[in-house]
mmCIF file of C-alpha atoms in Angstrom:
data_model
loop_
_atom_site.group_PDB
_atom_site.id
_atom_site.type_symbol
_atom_site.label_atom_id
_atom_site.label_comp_id
_atom_site.label_asym_id
_atom_site.label_seq_id
_atom_site.Cartn_x
_atom_site.Cartn_y
_atom_site.Cartn_z
ATOM 1 C CA GLY A 194 34.648 98.244 56.887
ATOM 2 C CA GLN A 195 35.234 94.922 55.237
ATOM 3 C CA ASN A 196 34.042 91.805 56.973
ATOM 4 C CA ILE A 197 33.792 88.064 56.464
ATOM 5 C CA ASP A 198 31.700 85.911 58.784
ATOM 6 C CA GLN A 199 31.787 82.148 59.153
ATOM 7 C CA PRO A 200 30.896 79.880 62.066
ATOM 8 C CA THR A 201 33.679 79.274 64.542
ATOM 9 C CA GLU A 202 33.170 75.533 64.873
ATOM 10 C CA MET A 203 31.011 72.755 63.448
ATOM 11 C CA THR A 204 30.676 69.060 64.229
ATOM 12 C CA ALA A 205 29.599 66.357 61.797
ATOM 13 C CA THR A 206 29.572 62.581 61.542
ATOM 14 C CA GLU A 207 31.792 60.464 59.329
ATOM 15 C CA GLY A 208 29.998 59.646 56.071
ATOM 16 C CA ALA A 209 27.561 62.548 56.386
ATOM 17 C CA ILE A 210 27.296 65.890 54.558
ATOM 18 C CA VAL A 211 28.176 69.282 56.033
ATOM 19 C CA GLN A 212 27.690 72.815 54.740
ATOM 20 C CA ILE A 213 29.958 75.622 55.926
ATOM 21 C CA ASN A 214 28.559 79.093 55.291
ATOM 22 C CA CYS A 215 30.413 82.330 54.630
ATOM 23 C CA THR A 216 28.918 85.813 54.349
ATOM 24 C CA TYR A 217 30.910 88.814 53.301
ATOM 25 C CA GLN A 218 30.811 92.578 53.007
ATOM 26 C CA THR A 219 33.684 93.977 50.981
ATOM 27 C CA SER A 220 34.528 97.014 48.904
ATOM 28 C CA GLY A 221 34.241 95.408 45.505
ATOM 29 C CA PHE A 222 34.444 91.726 44.629
ATOM 30 C CA ASN A 223 36.907 89.817 42.481
ATOM 31 C CA GLY A 224 36.366 86.261 43.578
ATOM 32 C CA LEU A 225 35.920 84.061 46.632
ATOM 33 C CA PHE A 226 38.277 81.327 47.756
ATOM 34 C CA TRP A 227 38.020 78.404 50.146
ATOM 35 C CA TYR A 228 41.117 76.975 51.798
ATOM 36 C CA GLN A 229 41.623 73.962 54.043
ATOM 37 C CA GLN A 230 44.034 74.099 56.954
ATOM 38 C CA HIS A 231 44.933 71.065 59.044
ATOM 39 C CA ALA A 232 46.172 71.736 62.555
ATOM 40 C CA GLY A 233 49.800 72.834 62.550
ATOM 41 C CA GLU A 234 49.961 73.099 58.778
ATOM 42 C CA ALA A 235 49.650 75.790 56.119
ATOM 43 C CA PRO A 236 46.375 76.547 54.331
ATOM 44 C CA THR A 237 45.890 74.815 50.990
ATOM 45 C CA PHE A 238 43.608 75.863 48.135
ATOM 46 C CA LEU A 239 40.239 74.115 47.757
ATOM 47 C CA SER A 240 38.053 76.169 45.429
ATOM 48 C CA TYR A 241 37.455 79.457 43.668
ATOM 49 C CA ASN A 242 34.165 81.118 42.679
ATOM 50 C CA VAL A 243 33.828 84.356 40.763
ATOM 51 C CA LEU A 244 30.446 83.812 39.097
ATOM 52 C CA ASP A 245 27.174 82.847 40.781
ATOM 53 C CA GLY A 246 26.477 79.172 41.040
ATOM 54 C CA LEU A 247 27.932 75.882 42.126
ATOM 55 C CA GLU A 248 31.446 74.623 41.436
ATOM 56 C CA GLU A 249 31.885 70.903 42.050
ATOM 57 C CA LYS A 250 35.193 69.183 42.615
ATOM 58 C CA GLY A 251 34.904 65.597 43.793
ATOM 59 C CA ARG A 252 33.473 65.424 47.311
ATOM 60 C CA PHE A 253 33.739 69.192 47.710
ATOM 61 C CA SER A 254 31.465 71.827 46.164
ATOM 62 C CA SER A 255 31.381 75.583 46.593
ATOM 63 C CA PHE A 256 28.463 77.912 45.915
ATOM 64 C CA LEU A 257 28.388 81.668 45.415
ATOM 65 C CA SER A 258 25.641 84.283 45.376
ATOM 66 C CA ARG A 259 27.165 87.708 44.743
ATOM 67 C CA SER A 260 23.869 89.550 45.237
ATOM 68 C CA LYS A 261 23.524 88.064 48.725
ATOM 69 C CA GLY A 262 27.215 88.266 49.644
ATOM 70 C CA TYR A 263 27.061 84.581 50.463
ATOM 71 C CA SER A 264 28.968 81.403 49.808
ATOM 72 C CA TYR A 265 29.008 77.896 51.171
ATOM 73 C CA LEU A 266 31.372 74.968 51.052
ATOM 74 C CA LEU A 267 29.670 71.579 50.880
ATOM 75 C CA LEU A 268 31.578 68.495 51.930
ATOM 76 C CA LYS A 269 30.053 65.100 51.104
ATOM 77 C CA GLU A 270 30.871 61.596 52.349
ATOM 78 C CA LEU A 271 32.862 63.027 55.212
ATOM 79 C CA GLN A 272 36.069 61.296 56.163
ATOM 80 C CA MET A 273 38.070 61.630 59.363
ATOM 81 C CA LYS A 274 40.841 63.351 57.371
ATOM 82 C CA ASP A 275 38.399 66.192 56.615
ATOM 83 C CA SER A 276 38.800 67.349 60.216
ATOM 84 C CA ALA A 277 40.431 70.732 59.686
ATOM 85 C CA SER A 278 39.737 74.443 59.611
ATOM 86 C CA TYR A 279 38.104 75.864 56.492
ATOM 87 C CA LEU A 280 38.941 79.436 55.584
ATOM 88 C CA CYS A 281 36.811 81.693 53.409
ATOM 89 C CA ALA A 282 38.610 84.561 51.656
ATOM 90 C CA VAL A 283 37.333 87.292 49.337
ATOM 91 C CA ARG A 284 39.409 89.267 46.856
ATOM 92 C CA ASP A 285 38.166 92.840 47.085
ATOM 93 C CA GLY A 286 38.013 95.623 44.511
ATOM 94 C CA ASN A 287 41.729 96.329 44.992
ATOM 95 C CA TYR A 288 42.550 92.645 44.507
ATOM 96 C CA GLN A 289 43.514 92.319 48.173
ATOM 97 C CA LEU A 290 42.485 89.128 49.971
ATOM 98 C CA ILE A 291 40.230 89.521 53.003
ATOM 99 C CA TRP A 292 40.221 86.427 55.228
ATOM 100 C CA GLY A 293 37.575 85.021 57.494
ATOM 101 C CA ALA A 294 38.644 83.645 60.873
ATOM 102 C CA GLY A 295 37.976 80.094 59.740
ATOM 103 C CA THR A 296 35.573 77.313 60.701
ATOM 104 C CA LYS A 297 36.960 74.395 62.674
ATOM 105 C CA LEU A 298 35.268 71.219 61.476
ATOM 106 C CA ILE A 299 35.260 68.262 63.849
ATOM 107 C CA ILE A 300 34.387 64.868 62.380
ATOM 108 C CA LYS A 301 33.118 62.186 64.752
ATOM 109 C CA PRO A 302 33.051 58.476 63.931
ATOM 110 C CA ILE B 274 59.749 70.581 44.689
ATOM 111 C CA ALA B 275 58.367 73.961 43.678
ATOM 112 C CA GLY B 276 56.910 76.116 46.385
ATOM 113 C CA ILE B 277 57.672 78.450 49.268
ATOM 114 C CA THR B 278 60.334 77.794 51.864
ATOM 115 C CA GLN B 279 60.388 79.533 55.231
ATOM 116 C CA ALA B 280 63.135 79.516 57.823
ATOM 117 C CA PRO B 281 63.315 78.900 60.675
ATOM 118 C CA THR B 282 60.325 76.603 61.281
ATOM 119 C CA SER B 283 60.236 77.607 64.925
ATOM 120 C CA GLN B 284 62.086 79.996 67.194
ATOM 121 C CA ILE B 285 62.094 81.146 70.789
ATOM 122 C CA LEU B 286 63.266 84.739 70.969
ATOM 123 C CA ALA B 287 64.086 87.012 73.894
ATOM 124 C CA ALA B 288 62.131 90.248 73.994
ATOM 125 C CA GLY B 289 64.059 93.155 72.560
ATOM 126 C CA ARG B 290 66.049 91.036 70.127
ATOM 127 C CA ARG B 291 66.070 91.552 66.378
ATOM 128 C CA MET B 292 64.917 88.666 64.196
ATOM 129 C CA THR B 293 64.565 88.060 60.457
ATOM 130 C CA LEU B 294 62.210 85.417 59.128
ATOM 131 C CA ARG B 295 63.307 84.198 55.729
ATOM 132 C CA CYS B 296 61.039 83.344 52.801
ATOM 133 C CA THR B 297 61.984 82.101 49.339
ATOM 134 C CA GLN B 298 59.734 81.047 46.479
ATOM 135 C CA ASP B 299 60.623 79.382 43.192
ATOM 136 C CA MET B 300 57.332 79.837 41.354
ATOM 137 C CA ARG B 301 58.267 83.265 39.928
ATOM 138 C CA HIS B 302 55.154 84.837 41.436
ATOM 139 C CA ASN B 303 55.173 88.624 41.485
ATOM 140 C CA ALA B 304 53.027 89.050 44.590
ATOM 141 C CA MET B 305 54.210 87.953 48.020
ATOM 142 C CA TYR B 306 52.734 88.355 51.503
ATOM 143 C CA TRP B 307 53.470 87.947 55.179
ATOM 144 C CA TYR B 308 50.619 86.924 57.470
ATOM 145 C CA ARG B 309 50.382 86.203 61.139
ATOM 146 C CA GLN B 310 47.836 83.729 62.433
ATOM 147 C CA ASP B 311 46.576 83.841 65.989
ATOM 148 C CA LEU B 312 43.919 81.632 67.526
ATOM 149 C CA GLY B 313 40.440 82.981 66.824
ATOM 150 C CA LEU B 314 41.672 85.851 64.667
ATOM 151 C CA GLY B 315 42.455 84.147 61.416
ATOM 152 C CA LEU B 316 45.097 85.331 58.987
ATOM 153 C CA ARG B 317 46.111 88.974 59.282
ATOM 154 C CA LEU B 318 48.219 90.645 56.632
ATOM 155 C CA ILE B 319 51.421 92.262 57.903
ATOM 156 C CA HIS B 320 53.115 93.449 54.710
ATOM 157 C CA TYR B 321 52.878 92.650 51.042
ATOM 158 C CA SER B 322 54.792 93.152 47.826
ATOM 159 C CA ASN B 323 53.122 93.282 44.426
ATOM 160 C CA THR B 324 56.419 93.040 42.562
ATOM 161 C CA ALA B 325 60.148 93.125 43.193
ATOM 162 C CA GLY B 326 61.257 96.540 44.460
ATOM 163 C CA THR B 327 57.895 97.502 45.951
ATOM 164 C CA THR B 328 56.305 96.825 49.329
ATOM 165 C CA GLY B 329 53.157 97.887 51.146
ATOM 166 C CA LYS B 330 51.647 97.825 54.613
ATOM 167 C CA GLY B 331 48.886 95.434 55.534
ATOM 168 C CA GLU B 332 46.485 95.334 58.455
ATOM 169 C CA VAL B 333 49.066 94.919 61.254
ATOM 170 C CA PRO B 334 52.435 96.344 60.083
ATOM 171 C CA ASP B 335 53.682 97.954 63.307
ATOM 172 C CA GLY B 336 56.924 96.458 64.604
ATOM 173 C CA TYR B 337 57.672 94.697 61.298
ATOM 174 C CA SER B 338 59.570 95.610 58.152
ATOM 175 C CA VAL B 339 60.099 93.855 54.821
ATOM 176 C CA SER B 340 62.228 94.180 51.714
ATOM 177 C CA ARG B 341 61.887 92.768 48.205
ATOM 178 C CA ALA B 342 65.226 92.998 46.450
ATOM 179 C CA ASN B 343 64.326 90.302 43.925
ATOM 180 C CA THR B 344 61.368 88.144 42.856
ATOM 181 C CA ASP B 345 62.247 85.109 44.950
ATOM 182 C CA ASP B 346 63.010 86.472 48.422
ATOM 183 C CA PHE B 347 60.790 88.343 50.862
ATOM 184 C CA PRO B 348 62.295 88.521 54.383
ATOM 185 C CA LEU B 349 60.341 89.828 57.381
ATOM 186 C CA THR B 350 62.237 91.607 60.152
ATOM 187 C CA LEU B 351 61.177 92.235 63.728
ATOM 188 C CA ALA B 352 63.357 95.149 64.838
ATOM 189 C CA SER B 353 62.815 94.676 68.578
ATOM 190 C CA ALA B 354 60.605 91.721 69.425
ATOM 191 C CA VAL B 355 57.786 91.994 71.972
ATOM 192 C CA PRO B 356 55.678 89.185 73.521
ATOM 193 C CA SER B 357 52.597 90.245 71.515
ATOM 194 C CA GLN B 358 54.473 89.188 68.392
ATOM 195 C CA THR B 359 54.256 85.577 69.521
ATOM 196 C CA SER B 360 52.383 83.950 66.654
ATOM 197 C CA VAL B 361 52.590 81.662 63.650
ATOM 198 C CA TYR B 362 53.914 83.523 60.629
ATOM 199 C CA PHE B 363 53.081 82.465 57.090
ATOM 200 C CA CYS B 364 54.780 83.685 53.961
ATOM 201 C CA ALA B 365 52.683 83.378 50.818
ATOM 202 C CA SER B 366 52.748 84.169 47.134
ATOM 203 C CA SER B 367 49.987 84.375 44.575
ATOM 204 C CA ASP B 368 49.576 83.420 40.966
ATOM 205 C CA GLY B 369 48.545 86.582 39.133
ATOM 206 C CA GLY B 370 46.391 84.687 36.677
ATOM 207 C CA SER B 371 44.279 82.482 38.946
ATOM 208 C CA GLY B 372 44.683 84.519 42.117
ATOM 209 C CA ARG B 373 45.452 81.355 44.051
ATOM 210 C CA THR B 374 47.619 81.898 47.096
ATOM 211 C CA PHE B 375 50.344 79.444 48.043
ATOM 212 C CA PHE B 376 51.706 79.287 51.568
ATOM 213 C CA GLY B 377 54.993 78.340 53.157
ATOM 214 C CA GLN B 378 54.982 75.853 56.018
ATOM 215 C CA GLY B 379 54.974 78.610 58.614
ATOM 216 C CA THR B 380 57.291 79.848 61.348
ATOM 217 C CA ARG B 381 56.168 79.404 64.938
ATOM 218 C CA LEU B 382 57.677 82.307 66.888
ATOM 219 C CA THR B 383 57.584 82.648 70.660
ATOM 220 C CA VAL B 384 58.810 85.903 72.217
ATOM 221 C CA VAL B 385 59.618 85.617 75.912
#
């Protein structure tokens, strides 16, 4: 079956750096997405990786290794507003999105 | 403002009643989706539509039906609501080129 694993919850300190990991096993691969979801709100797009390597966008970066079935989202200079859930999603060989359960990130002052 | 609009934003529904959740998008995306999100389970696909006139079943389709008469609208119907359908429902659409998925604001449904 298809599966995406990410930690349920992480805690970090304001101003620090945090890395949220995502491992996946899917039938085919056509890209990996990261979304941010604040409590009570809809998910919003953060990043997209389809080739191996690091994609940087401001304070957020996302890395992909297709051979390892692995990605991470790196958040730098953490701010209180970064407290949210971070969802990893993989587009499989049929171009269907498979979603992880999400990682709840708690930022402490 | 371009995007996806869902209605209602929240609803308390008696078990056994029929309910339609409405979803409209103005981005002219071909693909649309209905997800439910429950604590600890993440987003689960209920039904999808790759283009107007076609629909397909997702991971958890039982008890739900959809229609796609045109590009913009994708309503979700619960024929006879049960308490296990208490959830937050998200309608979404995706840009065929980038694959990015855009979500509506969600409908919080409680079946009692």
